[in-house]
Coordinates of C-alpha atoms in Angstrom, one line a residue:
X1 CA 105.4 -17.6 289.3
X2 CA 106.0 -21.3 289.5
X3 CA 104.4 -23.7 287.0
X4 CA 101.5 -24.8 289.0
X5 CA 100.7 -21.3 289.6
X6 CA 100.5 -20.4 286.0
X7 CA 98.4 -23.5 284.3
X8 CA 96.2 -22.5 287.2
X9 CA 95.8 -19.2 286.0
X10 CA 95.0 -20.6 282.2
X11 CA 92.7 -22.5 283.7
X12 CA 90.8 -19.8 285.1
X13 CA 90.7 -18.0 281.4
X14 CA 89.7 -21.3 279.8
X15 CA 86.7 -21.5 282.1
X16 CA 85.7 -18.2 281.7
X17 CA 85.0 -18.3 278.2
X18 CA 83.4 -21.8 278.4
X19 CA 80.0 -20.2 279.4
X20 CA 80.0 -18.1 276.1
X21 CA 81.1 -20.6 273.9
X22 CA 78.3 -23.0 275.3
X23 CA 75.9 -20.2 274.7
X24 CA 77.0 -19.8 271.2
X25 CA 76.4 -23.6 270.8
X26 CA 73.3 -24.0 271.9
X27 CA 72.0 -21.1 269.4
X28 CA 74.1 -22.7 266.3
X29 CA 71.9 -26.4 267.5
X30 CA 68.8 -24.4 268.0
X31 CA 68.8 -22.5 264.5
X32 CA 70.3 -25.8 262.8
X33 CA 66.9 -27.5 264.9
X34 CA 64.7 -25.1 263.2
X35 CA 66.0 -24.5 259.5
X36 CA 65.5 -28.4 259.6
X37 CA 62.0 -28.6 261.1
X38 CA 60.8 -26.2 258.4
X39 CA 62.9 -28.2 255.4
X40 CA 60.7 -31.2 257.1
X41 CA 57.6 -29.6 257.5
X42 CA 57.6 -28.2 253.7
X43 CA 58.5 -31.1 252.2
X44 CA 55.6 -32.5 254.4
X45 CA 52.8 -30.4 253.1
X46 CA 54.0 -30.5 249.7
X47 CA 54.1 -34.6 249.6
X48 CA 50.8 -34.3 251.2
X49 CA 48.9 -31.9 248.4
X50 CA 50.7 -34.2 245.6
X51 CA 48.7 -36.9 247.2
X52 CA 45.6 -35.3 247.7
X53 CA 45.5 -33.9 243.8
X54 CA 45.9 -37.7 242.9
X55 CA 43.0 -39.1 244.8
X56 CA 41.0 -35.5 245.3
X57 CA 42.0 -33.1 242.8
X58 CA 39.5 -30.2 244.5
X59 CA 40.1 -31.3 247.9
X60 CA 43.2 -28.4 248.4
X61 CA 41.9 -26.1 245.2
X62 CA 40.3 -23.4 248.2
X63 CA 43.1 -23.7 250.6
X64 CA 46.0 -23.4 247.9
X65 CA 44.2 -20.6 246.9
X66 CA 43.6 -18.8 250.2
X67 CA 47.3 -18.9 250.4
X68 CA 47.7 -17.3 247.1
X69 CA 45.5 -14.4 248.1
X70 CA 46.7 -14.3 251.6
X71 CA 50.4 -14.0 250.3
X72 CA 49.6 -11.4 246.7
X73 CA 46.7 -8.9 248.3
X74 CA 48.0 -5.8 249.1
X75 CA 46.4 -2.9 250.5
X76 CA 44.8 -0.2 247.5
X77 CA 47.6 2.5 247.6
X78 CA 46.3 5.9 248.8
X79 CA 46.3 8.3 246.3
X80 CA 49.0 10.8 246.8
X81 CA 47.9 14.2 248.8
X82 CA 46.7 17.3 246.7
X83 CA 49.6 20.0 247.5
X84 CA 47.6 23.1 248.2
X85 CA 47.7 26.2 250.5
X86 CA 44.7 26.3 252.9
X87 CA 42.5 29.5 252.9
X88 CA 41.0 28.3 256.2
X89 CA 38.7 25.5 258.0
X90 CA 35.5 25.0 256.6
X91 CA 33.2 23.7 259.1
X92 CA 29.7 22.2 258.7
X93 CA 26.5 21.5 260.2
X94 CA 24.7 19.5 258.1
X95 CA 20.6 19.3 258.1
X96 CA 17.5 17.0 257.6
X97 CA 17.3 13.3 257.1
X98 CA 20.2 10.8 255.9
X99 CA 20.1 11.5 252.3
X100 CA 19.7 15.2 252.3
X101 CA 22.8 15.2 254.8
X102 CA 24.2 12.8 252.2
X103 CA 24.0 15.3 249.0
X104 CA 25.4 18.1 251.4
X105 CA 28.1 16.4 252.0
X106 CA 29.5 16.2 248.1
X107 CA 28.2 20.0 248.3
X108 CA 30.8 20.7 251.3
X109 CA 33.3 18.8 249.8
X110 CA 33.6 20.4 246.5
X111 CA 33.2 24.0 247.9
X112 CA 36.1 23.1 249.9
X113 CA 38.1 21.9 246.9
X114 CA 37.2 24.9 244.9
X115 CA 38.3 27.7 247.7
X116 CA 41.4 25.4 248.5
X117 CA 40.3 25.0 251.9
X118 CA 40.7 22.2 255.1
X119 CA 37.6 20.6 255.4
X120 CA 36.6 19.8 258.6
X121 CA 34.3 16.2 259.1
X122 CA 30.6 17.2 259.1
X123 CA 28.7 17.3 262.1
X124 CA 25.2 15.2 261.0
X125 CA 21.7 16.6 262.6
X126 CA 20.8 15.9 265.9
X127 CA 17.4 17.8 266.5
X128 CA 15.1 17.0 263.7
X129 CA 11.7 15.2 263.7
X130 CA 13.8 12.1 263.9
X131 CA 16.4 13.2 267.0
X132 CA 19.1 10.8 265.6
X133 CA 22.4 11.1 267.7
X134 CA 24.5 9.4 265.2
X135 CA 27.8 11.2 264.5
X136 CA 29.3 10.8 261.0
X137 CA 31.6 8.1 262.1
X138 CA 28.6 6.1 263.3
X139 CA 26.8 6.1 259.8
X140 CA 29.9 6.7 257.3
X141 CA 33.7 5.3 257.0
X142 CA 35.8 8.3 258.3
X143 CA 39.0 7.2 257.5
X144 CA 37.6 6.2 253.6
X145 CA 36.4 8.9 253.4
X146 CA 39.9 11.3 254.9
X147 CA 41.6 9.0 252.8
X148 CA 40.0 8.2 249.5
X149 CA 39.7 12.5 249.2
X150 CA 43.5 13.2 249.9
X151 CA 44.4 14.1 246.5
X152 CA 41.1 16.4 246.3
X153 CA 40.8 17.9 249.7
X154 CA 42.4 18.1 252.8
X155 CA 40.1 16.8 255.5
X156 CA 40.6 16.4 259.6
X157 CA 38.0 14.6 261.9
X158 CA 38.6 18.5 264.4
X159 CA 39.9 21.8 264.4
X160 CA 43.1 22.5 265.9
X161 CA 42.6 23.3 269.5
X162 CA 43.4 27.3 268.7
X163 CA 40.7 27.9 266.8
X164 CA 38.0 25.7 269.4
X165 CA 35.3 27.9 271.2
X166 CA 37.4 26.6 274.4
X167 CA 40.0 28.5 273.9
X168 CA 37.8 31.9 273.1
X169 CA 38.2 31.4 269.5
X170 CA 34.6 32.3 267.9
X171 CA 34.3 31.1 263.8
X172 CA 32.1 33.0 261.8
X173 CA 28.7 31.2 261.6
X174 CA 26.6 31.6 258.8
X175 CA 23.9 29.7 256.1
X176 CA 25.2 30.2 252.7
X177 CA 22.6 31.0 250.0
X178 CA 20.5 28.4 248.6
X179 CA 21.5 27.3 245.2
X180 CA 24.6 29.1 244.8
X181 CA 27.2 29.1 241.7
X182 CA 30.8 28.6 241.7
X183 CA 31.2 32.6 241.3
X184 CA 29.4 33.4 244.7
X185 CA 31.7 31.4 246.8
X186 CA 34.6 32.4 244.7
X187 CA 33.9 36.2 245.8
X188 CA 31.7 36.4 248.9
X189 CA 32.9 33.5 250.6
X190 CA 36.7 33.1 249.8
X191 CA 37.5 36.8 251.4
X192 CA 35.5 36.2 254.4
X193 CA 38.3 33.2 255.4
X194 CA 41.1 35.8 255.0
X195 CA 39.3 37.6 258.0
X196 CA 37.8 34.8 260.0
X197 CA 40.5 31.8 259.2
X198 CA 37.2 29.3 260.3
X199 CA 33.4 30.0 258.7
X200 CA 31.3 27.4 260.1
X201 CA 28.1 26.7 257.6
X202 CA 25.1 25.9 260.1
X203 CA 22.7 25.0 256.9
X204 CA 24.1 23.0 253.8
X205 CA 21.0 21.8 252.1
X206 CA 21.0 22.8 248.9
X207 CA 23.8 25.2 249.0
X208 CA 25.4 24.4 245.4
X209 CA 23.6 25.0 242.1
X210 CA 22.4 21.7 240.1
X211 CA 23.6 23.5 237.2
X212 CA 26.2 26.0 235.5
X213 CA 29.1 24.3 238.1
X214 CA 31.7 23.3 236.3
X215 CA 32.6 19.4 234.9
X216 CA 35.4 18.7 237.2
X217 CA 33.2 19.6 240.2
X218 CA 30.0 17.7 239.1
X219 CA 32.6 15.1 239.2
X220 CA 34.2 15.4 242.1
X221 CA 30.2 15.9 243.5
X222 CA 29.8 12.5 242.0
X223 CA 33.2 10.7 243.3
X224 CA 32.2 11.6 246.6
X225 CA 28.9 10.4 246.6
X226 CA 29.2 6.8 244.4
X227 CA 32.8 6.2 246.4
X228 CA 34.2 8.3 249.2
X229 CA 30.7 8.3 251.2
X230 CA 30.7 4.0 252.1
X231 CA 28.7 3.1 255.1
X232 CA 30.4 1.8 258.1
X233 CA 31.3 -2.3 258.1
X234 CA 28.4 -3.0 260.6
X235 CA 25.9 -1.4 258.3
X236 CA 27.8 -2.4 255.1
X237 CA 27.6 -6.1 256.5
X238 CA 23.7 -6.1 257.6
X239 CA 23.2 -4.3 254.1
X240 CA 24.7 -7.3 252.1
X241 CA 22.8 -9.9 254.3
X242 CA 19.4 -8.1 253.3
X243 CA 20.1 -8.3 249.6
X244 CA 21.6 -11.7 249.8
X245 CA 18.1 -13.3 251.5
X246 CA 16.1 -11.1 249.2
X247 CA 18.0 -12.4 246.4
X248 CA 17.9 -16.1 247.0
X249 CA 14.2 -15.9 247.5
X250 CA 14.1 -14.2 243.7
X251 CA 13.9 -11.1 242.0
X252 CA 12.7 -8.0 244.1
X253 CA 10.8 -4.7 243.9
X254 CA 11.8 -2.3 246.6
X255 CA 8.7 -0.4 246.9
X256 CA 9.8 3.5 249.4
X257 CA 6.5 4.2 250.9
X258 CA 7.1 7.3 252.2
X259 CA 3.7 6.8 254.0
X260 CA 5.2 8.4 257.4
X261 CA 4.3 10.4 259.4
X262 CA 6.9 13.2 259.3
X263 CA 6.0 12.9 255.8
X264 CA 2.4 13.7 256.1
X265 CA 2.5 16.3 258.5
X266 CA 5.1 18.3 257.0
X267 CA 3.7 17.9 253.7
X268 CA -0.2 18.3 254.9
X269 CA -1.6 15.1 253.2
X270 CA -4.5 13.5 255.5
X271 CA -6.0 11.4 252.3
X272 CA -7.6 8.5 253.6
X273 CA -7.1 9.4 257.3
X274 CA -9.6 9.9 260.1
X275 CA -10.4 12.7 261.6
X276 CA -8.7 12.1 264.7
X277 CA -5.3 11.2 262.4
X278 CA -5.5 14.6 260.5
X279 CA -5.7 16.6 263.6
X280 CA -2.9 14.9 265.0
X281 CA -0.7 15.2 262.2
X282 CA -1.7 19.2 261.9
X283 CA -0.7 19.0 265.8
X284 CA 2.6 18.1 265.1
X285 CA 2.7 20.3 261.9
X286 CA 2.4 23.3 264.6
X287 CA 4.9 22.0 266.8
X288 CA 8.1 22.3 264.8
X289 CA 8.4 25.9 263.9
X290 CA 10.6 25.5 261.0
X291 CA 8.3 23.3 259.1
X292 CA 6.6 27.1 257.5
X293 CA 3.6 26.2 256.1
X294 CA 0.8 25.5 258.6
X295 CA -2.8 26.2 257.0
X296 CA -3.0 23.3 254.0
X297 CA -5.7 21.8 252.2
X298 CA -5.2 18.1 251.8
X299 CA -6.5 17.6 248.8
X300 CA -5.9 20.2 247.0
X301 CA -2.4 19.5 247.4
X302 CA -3.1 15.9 246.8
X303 CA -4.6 17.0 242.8
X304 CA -1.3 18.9 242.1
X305 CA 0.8 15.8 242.5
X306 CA 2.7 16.9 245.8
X307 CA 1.1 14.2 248.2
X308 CA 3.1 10.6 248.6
X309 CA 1.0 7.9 247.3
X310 CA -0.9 6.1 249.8
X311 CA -0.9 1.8 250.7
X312 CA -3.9 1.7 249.3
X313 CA -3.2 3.9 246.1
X314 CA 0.2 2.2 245.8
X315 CA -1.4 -1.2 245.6
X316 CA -3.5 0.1 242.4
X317 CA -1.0 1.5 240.5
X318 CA 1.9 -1.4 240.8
X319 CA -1.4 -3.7 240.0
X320 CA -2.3 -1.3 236.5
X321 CA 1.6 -1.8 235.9
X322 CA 1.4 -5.1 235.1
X323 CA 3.0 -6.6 238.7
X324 CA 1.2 -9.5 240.0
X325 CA 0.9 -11.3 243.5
X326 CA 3.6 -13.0 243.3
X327 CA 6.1 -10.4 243.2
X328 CA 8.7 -9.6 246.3
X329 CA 8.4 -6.5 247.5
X330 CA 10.6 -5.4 249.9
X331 CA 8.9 -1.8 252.1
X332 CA 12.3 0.4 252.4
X333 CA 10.5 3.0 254.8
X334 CA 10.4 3.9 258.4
X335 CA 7.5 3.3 260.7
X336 CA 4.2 3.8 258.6
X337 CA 1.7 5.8 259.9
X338 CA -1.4 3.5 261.0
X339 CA 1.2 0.6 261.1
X340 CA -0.2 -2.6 259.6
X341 CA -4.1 -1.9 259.5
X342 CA -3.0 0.7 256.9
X343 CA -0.6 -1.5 254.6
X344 CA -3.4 -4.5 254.7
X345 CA -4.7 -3.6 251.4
X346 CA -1.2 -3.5 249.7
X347 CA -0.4 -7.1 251.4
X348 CA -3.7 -8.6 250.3
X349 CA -2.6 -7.2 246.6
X350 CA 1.1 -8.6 247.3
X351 CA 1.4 -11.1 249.6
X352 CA 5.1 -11.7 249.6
X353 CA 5.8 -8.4 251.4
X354 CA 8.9 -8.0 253.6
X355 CA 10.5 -6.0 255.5
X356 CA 14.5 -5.7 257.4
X357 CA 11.8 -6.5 261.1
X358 CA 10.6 -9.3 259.4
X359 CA 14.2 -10.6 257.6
X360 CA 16.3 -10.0 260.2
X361 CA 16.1 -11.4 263.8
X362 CA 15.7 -8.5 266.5
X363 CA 18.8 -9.0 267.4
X364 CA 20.8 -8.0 264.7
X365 CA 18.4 -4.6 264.4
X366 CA 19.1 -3.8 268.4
X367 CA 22.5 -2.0 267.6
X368 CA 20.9 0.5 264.7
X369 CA 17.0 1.2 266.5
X370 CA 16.4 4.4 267.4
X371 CA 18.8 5.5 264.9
X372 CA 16.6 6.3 262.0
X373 CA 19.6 7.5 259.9
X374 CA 21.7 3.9 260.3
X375 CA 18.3 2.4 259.8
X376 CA 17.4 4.7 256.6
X377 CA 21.4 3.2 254.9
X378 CA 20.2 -0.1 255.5
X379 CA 17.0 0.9 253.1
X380 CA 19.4 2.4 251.4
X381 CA 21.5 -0.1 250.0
X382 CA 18.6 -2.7 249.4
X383 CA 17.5 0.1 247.3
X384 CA 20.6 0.4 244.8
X385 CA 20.6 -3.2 244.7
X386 CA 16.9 -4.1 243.7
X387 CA 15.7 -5.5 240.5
X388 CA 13.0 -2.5 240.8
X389 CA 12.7 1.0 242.3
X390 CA 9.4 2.4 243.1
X391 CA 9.1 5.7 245.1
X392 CA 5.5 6.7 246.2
X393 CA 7.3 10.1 246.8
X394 CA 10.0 11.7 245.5
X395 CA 12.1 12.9 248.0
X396 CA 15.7 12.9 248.9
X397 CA 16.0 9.2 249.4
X398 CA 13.9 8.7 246.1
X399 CA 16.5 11.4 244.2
X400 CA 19.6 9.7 245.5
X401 CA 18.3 6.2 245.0
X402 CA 17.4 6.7 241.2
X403 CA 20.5 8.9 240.9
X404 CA 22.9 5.7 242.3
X405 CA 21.0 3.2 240.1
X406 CA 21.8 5.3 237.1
X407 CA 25.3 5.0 238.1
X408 CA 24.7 1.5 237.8
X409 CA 23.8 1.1 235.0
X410 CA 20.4 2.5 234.8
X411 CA 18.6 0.2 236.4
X412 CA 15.0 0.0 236.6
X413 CA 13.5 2.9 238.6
X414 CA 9.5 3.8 238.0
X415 CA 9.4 7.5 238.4
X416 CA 5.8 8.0 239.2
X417 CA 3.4 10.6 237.7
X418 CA 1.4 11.3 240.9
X419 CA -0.4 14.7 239.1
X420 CA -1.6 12.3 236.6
X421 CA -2.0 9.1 238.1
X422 CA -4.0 10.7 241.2
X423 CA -6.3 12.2 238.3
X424 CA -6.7 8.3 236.9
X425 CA -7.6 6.6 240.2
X426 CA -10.0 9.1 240.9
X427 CA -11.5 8.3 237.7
X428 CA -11.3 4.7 238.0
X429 CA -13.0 4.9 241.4
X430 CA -15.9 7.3 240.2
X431 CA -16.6 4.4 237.2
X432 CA -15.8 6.9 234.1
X433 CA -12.7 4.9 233.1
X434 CA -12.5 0.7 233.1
X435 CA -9.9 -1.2 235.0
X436 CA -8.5 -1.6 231.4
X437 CA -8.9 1.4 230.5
X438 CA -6.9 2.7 233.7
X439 CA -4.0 0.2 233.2
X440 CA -3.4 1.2 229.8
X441 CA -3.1 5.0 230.9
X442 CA -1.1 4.1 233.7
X443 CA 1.5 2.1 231.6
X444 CA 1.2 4.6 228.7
X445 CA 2.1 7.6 231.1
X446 CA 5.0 6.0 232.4
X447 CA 6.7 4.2 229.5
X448 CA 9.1 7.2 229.6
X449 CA 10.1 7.8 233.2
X450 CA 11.4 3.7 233.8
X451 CA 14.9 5.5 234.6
X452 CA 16.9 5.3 231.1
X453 CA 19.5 7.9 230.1
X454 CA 18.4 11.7 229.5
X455 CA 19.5 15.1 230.5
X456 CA 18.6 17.0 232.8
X457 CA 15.8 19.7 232.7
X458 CA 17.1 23.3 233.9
X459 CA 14.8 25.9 234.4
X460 CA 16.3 29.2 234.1
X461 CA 15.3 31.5 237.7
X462 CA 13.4 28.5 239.2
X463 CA 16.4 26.1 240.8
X464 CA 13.8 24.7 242.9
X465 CA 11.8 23.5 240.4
X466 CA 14.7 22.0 237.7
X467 CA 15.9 18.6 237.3
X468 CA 17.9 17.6 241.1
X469 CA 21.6 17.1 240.2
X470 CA 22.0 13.8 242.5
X471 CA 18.5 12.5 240.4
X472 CA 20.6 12.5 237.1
X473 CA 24.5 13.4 237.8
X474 CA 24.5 13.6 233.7
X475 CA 28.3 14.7 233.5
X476 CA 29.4 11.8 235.8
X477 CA 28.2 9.0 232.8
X478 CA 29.1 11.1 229.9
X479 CA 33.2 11.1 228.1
X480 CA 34.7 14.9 229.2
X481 CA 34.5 15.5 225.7
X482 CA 30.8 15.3 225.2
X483 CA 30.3 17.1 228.9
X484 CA 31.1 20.5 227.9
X485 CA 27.8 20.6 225.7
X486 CA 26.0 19.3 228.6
X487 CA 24.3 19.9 230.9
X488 CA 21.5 20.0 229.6
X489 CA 19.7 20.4 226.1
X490 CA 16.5 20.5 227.5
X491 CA 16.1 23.6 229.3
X492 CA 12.8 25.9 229.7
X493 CA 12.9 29.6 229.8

């Protein structure tokens, strides 16, 4: 090979590598470009807040601090998972309105933690007087709720596809008994799940016993209702707007009419109704089967304290309490029956009445109407959050609501005497007692039931008729050391 030949061939090899040696250039310039833009840039921004403390020493307080928070907040760390043998899949159907589903769910979860079983998401009520078709993740947080419960109970949003109704597989449906204790599911439900693997509960109201359960399960009842059970973000959000606009315009009352007319059918209570309205409301009385009791007298059962309070009796008795006309009251109820012709004697008494149709623009409502359960959380939380709770009826909203503002901190709730103060109006009306007269008996008669600490009444046989556990959790606000004397002193034989 001559010389030519051979600084030809170097050649070649020199300008082979020249394209990967320019390539290797241009990266070194580009990285050298950017570590000095961002040494330029840096320096920048922190000439530029030096100058702004020095003529405007607040001017860059919030963005500094965004950056702080943006840079340190970290997500909550899950708790770790509760290392446990499943007996089986507990599957639920849960029944009634928004807070009755609400109490069964703590009930569900804490059978499932005591039998050491997988929980499967509850299934909410479809075919009640209010035919809601929200689905638990349309009402409640799932993944909170999965989550927050790991180190308690194992929970899935479905069963595995071997034990679906698709594949043949057929769970063992039942309604467990009313008011049970820890030792009936310990031995008549437990061996059932060696046999059937899946039990699927198709009732869960009132399924677990307000009393004799043990303090590590009130608790847990208690974590899952103050903390694993949030709303969703859309209903958290509309929530916190209500309170926010009721809370600028001052302190507030929220009054829960249960004036409706599920309410007064179920329950038989036509006072102050035509006769056209009491026949309707017996009509529909007749038409769902499970609602038992048919034949009532109105006001008979209106004397023994079992009927909600009227508008018009409502008005009277916040006015003998001492609440005047200017007081906000916010109407945390569904539709009532009459509509406004029948709450124009409470707004002539209290002007400043609102409600989430009037504070909110139609709008905002669209996404939650005709769903009477994500309409009944919105009433919800402006509940908890009032100044005031008044319930005209003590029902499961009423229970959970006083039960949540105990949690609180005890805050304000009028439990209402309706035996007695039915008996006062009537006498007020009739002339044999003053207007003072009656405000001093109303205010004398309640200065005890304003919501403050005190145990819970049991009532040995009668369940039904004893203290409601989610009224007063008692165990849930006492130290574990004072619990195991609780619950409850006062108890009648």
């Amino acid at each position: 090979m001559d010389v030519r030949s051979e600084s030809n061939s170097v050649a070649v090899v020199r300008s082979a590598k020249l394209p990967g040696q320019v390539i290797q250039r241009t990266r070194l310039r580009v990285w050298f470009i950017r570590v000095c833009s961002s040494i330029l840039i840096w320096t920048c921004l922190v000439q530029l807040l030096t100058v702004g403390e020095l003529w405007h020493p607040r001017f860059f307080t919030g963005f500094f601090n965004q950056i702080n928070v943006s840079t340190t907040t970290l997500p909550t760390p899950l708790p770790p998972p509760r290392n446990y043998t499943s007996n089986g899949f507990l599957k639920v159907s849960c029944n009634g309105g928004l807070n009755q589903m609400r109490a069964a769910i703590c009930d569900m979860v804490t059978v499932a933690r005591l039998l050491n079983l997988t929980l499967v998401v509850p299934e909410l009520d479809k075919t009640s007087f209010w035919a809601d078709s929200s689905d638990f993740e349309d009402i409640f947080n799932v993944g909170h709720f999965i989550d927050s419960l790991r180190d308690e109970v194992r929970i899935v949003k479905r069963l595995p596809k071997r034990f679906s109704r698709k594949y043949g597989f057929q769970p063992l449906d039942m309604p467990p008994v009313s008011w049970s204790s820890e030792k009936y599911y310990l031995e008549q439900i437990l061996p059932l799940f060696s046999k059937h693997k899946v039990i699927h509960f198709n009732r869960t109201d009132t399924r677990l016993a307000n009393n004799g359960i043990p303090p590590h399960l009130q608790k847990l009842r208690c974590r899952v209702n103050f903390h694993a059970l949030k709303f969703t973000p859309s209903i958290e959000a509309l929530g916190n707007k209500l309170v926010k606009i009721l809370q600028e315009q001052g302190p507030f009352m929220a009054l829960h009419l249960r004036y409706e007319m599920d309410m007064l059918a179920f329950s038989g209570c036509t006072h102050g109704c035509t006769a056209e309205e009491s026949e309707e409301l017996k009509r529909l009385r007749y038409a769902f089967p499970w609602w038992r009791e048919k034949e009532i007298v109105s006001e008979e059962r209106r004397s023994q304290g079992l009927c909600p309070l009227t508008p018009e009796e409502a008005a009277f008795i916040l006015q003998a309490l001492g609440f005047d006309q200017n007081t906000q009251i916010y109407i945390a109820s569904g539709e009532i029956y009459g509509s406004e012709k029948r709450l124009a004697a409470l707004r002539d008494t209290f002007p400043r009445i609102v409600k989430k149709e009037t504070l909110l623009d139609p709008e905002e409502l669209r996404q939650f109407q005709n769903h009477s359960s994500q309409m009944a959380a919105l009433d919800f939380m402006v509940s908890v959050a009032s100044n005031i709770f008044v319930p005209s009826y003590d029902g499961n909203m009423a229970k959970l609501v006083e039960g949540h503002r105990r949690h609180l901190g005890f805050k304000k709730t009028v439990q209402l005497n309706r035996k007695k103060l039915v008996e006062l109006i009537d006498l007020n009306q009739n002339e044999t007692l003053s207007w003072e007269e009656f405000s001093n008996a109303v205010k004398s008669s309640h200065e005890e039931r304003m919501g403050r600490p005190k145990h819970r009444r049991v009532i040995t046989e009668k369940p039904k008729e004893e203290d409601y556990f989610y009224a007063n959790p008692e165990e849930c606000f006492c130290e574990m050391a004072n619990c195991s004397n609780s619950p409850v002193r006062n108890s009648i034989p």
